[in-house]
């Protein structure tokens, strides 16, 4: 670890200690009403809560933000200054959210635990307030197989994970300098990548709109202007500090400062899950030799959105299942049974185009990396078995 990283890690530990002291002091100040949430924030919270409560939203935020939880949390702040509004503003504005909450900084998961814990337990299939995420375990790659050796249904396979860099809060609390610092640190590391991982970083401030749109259409680059992220205050200073690293074959990618500080992605045409997974692991292993990732004893790897905590792994296939996809109930029942998530062709919050679906594991927390991949592989094999059994 470079002297810079060691120094930053020491500073982070010192700031943690200071935050503890400050937190104790703040708790007593808040108790005696010295540091309050501003009247404007309280008004926005009350108004948003009333509108959400009266809506037909099916978000997990609406399901678990009861009046009791709301009143308990509305006056709280983290040591970064994040309020309940900072956590839930996206879900208050977008009633069609699936989840509706993000953590503006790592402390939010603790300060607003009575809301986050319920949503986390629901989304990740039972990870309770006393549970702890298991140690990292990539598993034995030799147990993985080509999910579609004859190439009849699977167009491509992708595995991604998210990483937050220790010492930095999440999007809504990042300063303009923070975005640039993270990008500069990553560019230095990208320049040292060799072999299959060797490639080039392209930042969004200099990338042409044509190239950007082509990379999005080809499913390599993240979409721009996500309304959920915008409403979560996660797109400030855009596109400064944002970009994508791609190896020469575009099979290994790293997104910088989109939703998380880093998204580390491996993908290729076909169904060869073992090769895709192995490449992502190699990429993660190389990066973690050069930069310290934020990991919590309880939640594993920390991310902006609670749906990505833990392993942060989303393993997906772009798959054509013309028979099964014409029977939504049957497809949904398999997805439920195997903890799968069905997305549209361009990813989250999009529709299927030309009968192509993005199907992936849903659970990321409370199981190992190996479990998450196995769960996805078992689910996809079942989907293919049923598809091939239909008349
Ligand atoms: P994530 O948050 O995991 O990055 P998104 O749903 O935002 O997922 O998708 C990001 C991009 O990755 C989208 O363009 C989507 O089409 C693409 N993608 C996801 N899975 C695959 C896959 N198996 N093959 C090709 N592209 C994929
Ligand atoms: N759009 C938000 C987040 C859902 C999970 N996906 C993420 N984190 N990209 C929603 O509540 O629908």
CSV table of N, CA and C and ligand atoms in Angstrom, one decimal, residues 59-60 90-91 94 96-102 123 160 226-229 258-260 263 304-308 341 343 348-349 364, ligand 2:
chain,number,residue,atom,x,y,z
A,59,UNK,N,-43.4,0.8,-3.4
A,59,UNK,CA,-42.0,0.8,-3.0
A,59,UNK,C,-41.8,0.3,-1.6
A,60,UNK,N,-40.6,-0.2,-1.4
A,60,UNK,CA,-40.3,-0.7,0.0
A,60,UNK,C,-40.3,0.4,0.9
A,90,UNK,N,-35.5,10.5,-3.2
A,90,UNK,CA,-35.8,9.9,-4.5
A,90,UNK,C,-37.1,9.1,-4.5
A,91,UNK,N,-37.3,8.4,-3.4
A,91,UNK,CA,-38.6,7.6,-3.3
A,91,UNK,C,-39.8,8.5,-3.0
A,94,UNK,N,-40.3,9.9,-6.7
A,94,UNK,CA,-40.6,8.8,-7.7
A,94,UNK,C,-41.4,7.7,-7.0
A,96,UNK,N,-42.9,5.5,-8.3
A,96,UNK,CA,-42.8,4.2,-9.0
A,96,UNK,C,-41.4,3.5,-8.6
A,97,UNK,N,-40.7,4.0,-7.6
A,97,UNK,CA,-39.5,3.4,-7.2
A,97,UNK,C,-39.8,1.9,-6.7
A,98,UNK,N,-38.8,1.1,-6.9
A,98,UNK,CA,-39.0,-0.3,-6.4
A,98,UNK,C,-38.6,-0.3,-4.9
A,99,UNK,N,-37.6,0.5,-4.6
A,99,UNK,CA,-37.0,0.6,-3.2
A,99,UNK,C,-37.3,2.0,-2.7
A,100,UNK,N,-36.6,3.0,-3.2
A,100,UNK,CA,-37.0,4.4,-2.8
A,100,UNK,C,-36.1,5.0,-1.8
A,101,UNK,N,-34.9,4.3,-1.5
A,101,UNK,CA,-34.1,4.9,-0.4
A,101,UNK,C,-32.6,4.6,-0.8
A,102,UNK,N,-31.7,5.5,-0.5
A,102,UNK,CA,-30.3,5.4,-0.7
A,102,UNK,C,-29.6,5.9,0.6
A,123,UNK,N,-35.7,-6.9,1.0
A,123,UNK,CA,-35.1,-7.0,-0.3
A,123,UNK,C,-34.2,-8.2,-0.4
A,160,UNK,N,-21.2,-8.1,-12.5
A,160,UNK,CA,-20.6,-6.8,-12.0
A,160,UNK,C,-20.7,-6.8,-10.5
A,226,UNK,N,-30.5,9.3,-15.1
A,226,UNK,CA,-31.4,8.4,-14.3
A,226,UNK,C,-32.2,9.3,-13.3
A,227,UNK,N,-33.5,9.3,-13.5
A,227,UNK,CA,-34.3,10.2,-12.6
A,227,UNK,C,-34.3,9.8,-11.1
A,228,UNK,N,-34.1,8.5,-10.9
A,228,UNK,CA,-34.0,8.1,-9.5
A,228,UNK,C,-32.7,8.6,-8.8
A,229,UNK,N,-31.6,8.5,-9.6
A,229,UNK,CA,-30.3,9.0,-9.1
A,229,UNK,C,-30.3,10.5,-9.0
A,258,UNK,N,-20.5,6.6,-11.1
A,258,UNK,CA,-21.9,6.7,-11.5
A,258,UNK,C,-22.8,6.6,-10.3
A,259,UNK,N,-23.4,5.5,-10.0
A,259,UNK,CA,-24.1,5.3,-8.8
A,259,UNK,C,-23.2,5.1,-7.6
A,260,UNK,N,-22.2,4.2,-7.8
A,260,UNK,CA,-21.2,3.9,-6.8
A,260,UNK,C,-19.9,4.5,-7.2
A,263,UNK,N,-18.0,0.6,-10.3
A,263,UNK,CA,-18.7,-0.6,-10.7
A,263,UNK,C,-17.7,-1.4,-11.6
A,304,UNK,N,-24.0,2.7,-2.2
A,304,UNK,CA,-25.0,3.9,-2.1
A,304,UNK,C,-26.4,3.3,-1.9
A,305,UNK,N,-26.7,2.3,-2.6
A,305,UNK,CA,-28.1,1.7,-2.5
A,305,UNK,C,-28.1,0.5,-1.7
A,306,UNK,N,-29.0,0.3,-0.8
A,306,UNK,CA,-29.0,-0.9,0.1
A,306,UNK,C,-29.2,-2.2,-0.7
A,307,UNK,N,-29.8,-2.1,-1.9
A,307,UNK,CA,-30.0,-3.3,-2.7
A,307,UNK,C,-28.7,-3.9,-3.2
A,308,UNK,N,-27.6,-3.1,-3.1
A,308,UNK,CA,-26.3,-3.6,-3.6
A,308,UNK,C,-25.3,-4.0,-2.5
A,341,UNK,N,-34.2,-11.6,-10.6
A,341,UNK,CA,-34.8,-10.4,-11.0
A,341,UNK,C,-34.8,-10.3,-12.5
A,343,UNK,N,-35.2,-7.8,-15.7
A,343,UNK,CA,-35.1,-6.4,-16.1
A,343,UNK,C,-35.3,-6.4,-17.7
A,348,UNK,N,-32.2,-1.8,-15.7
A,348,UNK,CA,-33.2,-1.4,-14.7
A,348,UNK,C,-34.2,-0.4,-15.3
A,349,UNK,N,-35.4,-0.6,-14.9
A,349,UNK,CA,-36.5,0.4,-15.3
A,349,UNK,C,-36.6,0.6,-16.8
A,364,UNK,N,-28.0,-10.0,-2.7
A,364,UNK,CA,-26.5,-9.7,-2.8
A,364,UNK,C,-25.9,-9.7,-1.4
B,2,LIG,N1,-34.2,3.2,-8.7
B,2,LIG,C1,-34.3,2.9,-7.3
B,2,LIG,C2,-33.1,1.9,-6.9
B,2,LIG,C3,-33.4,0.4,-7.0
B,2,LIG,C4,-32.2,-0.4,-7.0
B,2,LIG,N2,-31.3,-0.2,-8.2
B,2,LIG,C5,-30.2,0.6,-8.1
B,2,LIG,N3,-29.6,0.8,-7.0
B,2,LIG,N4,-29.6,0.9,-9.2
B,2,LIG,C6,-35.6,2.3,-7.0
B,2,LIG,O1,-36.0,2.4,-5.9
B,2,LIG,O2,-36.3,1.8,-7.9
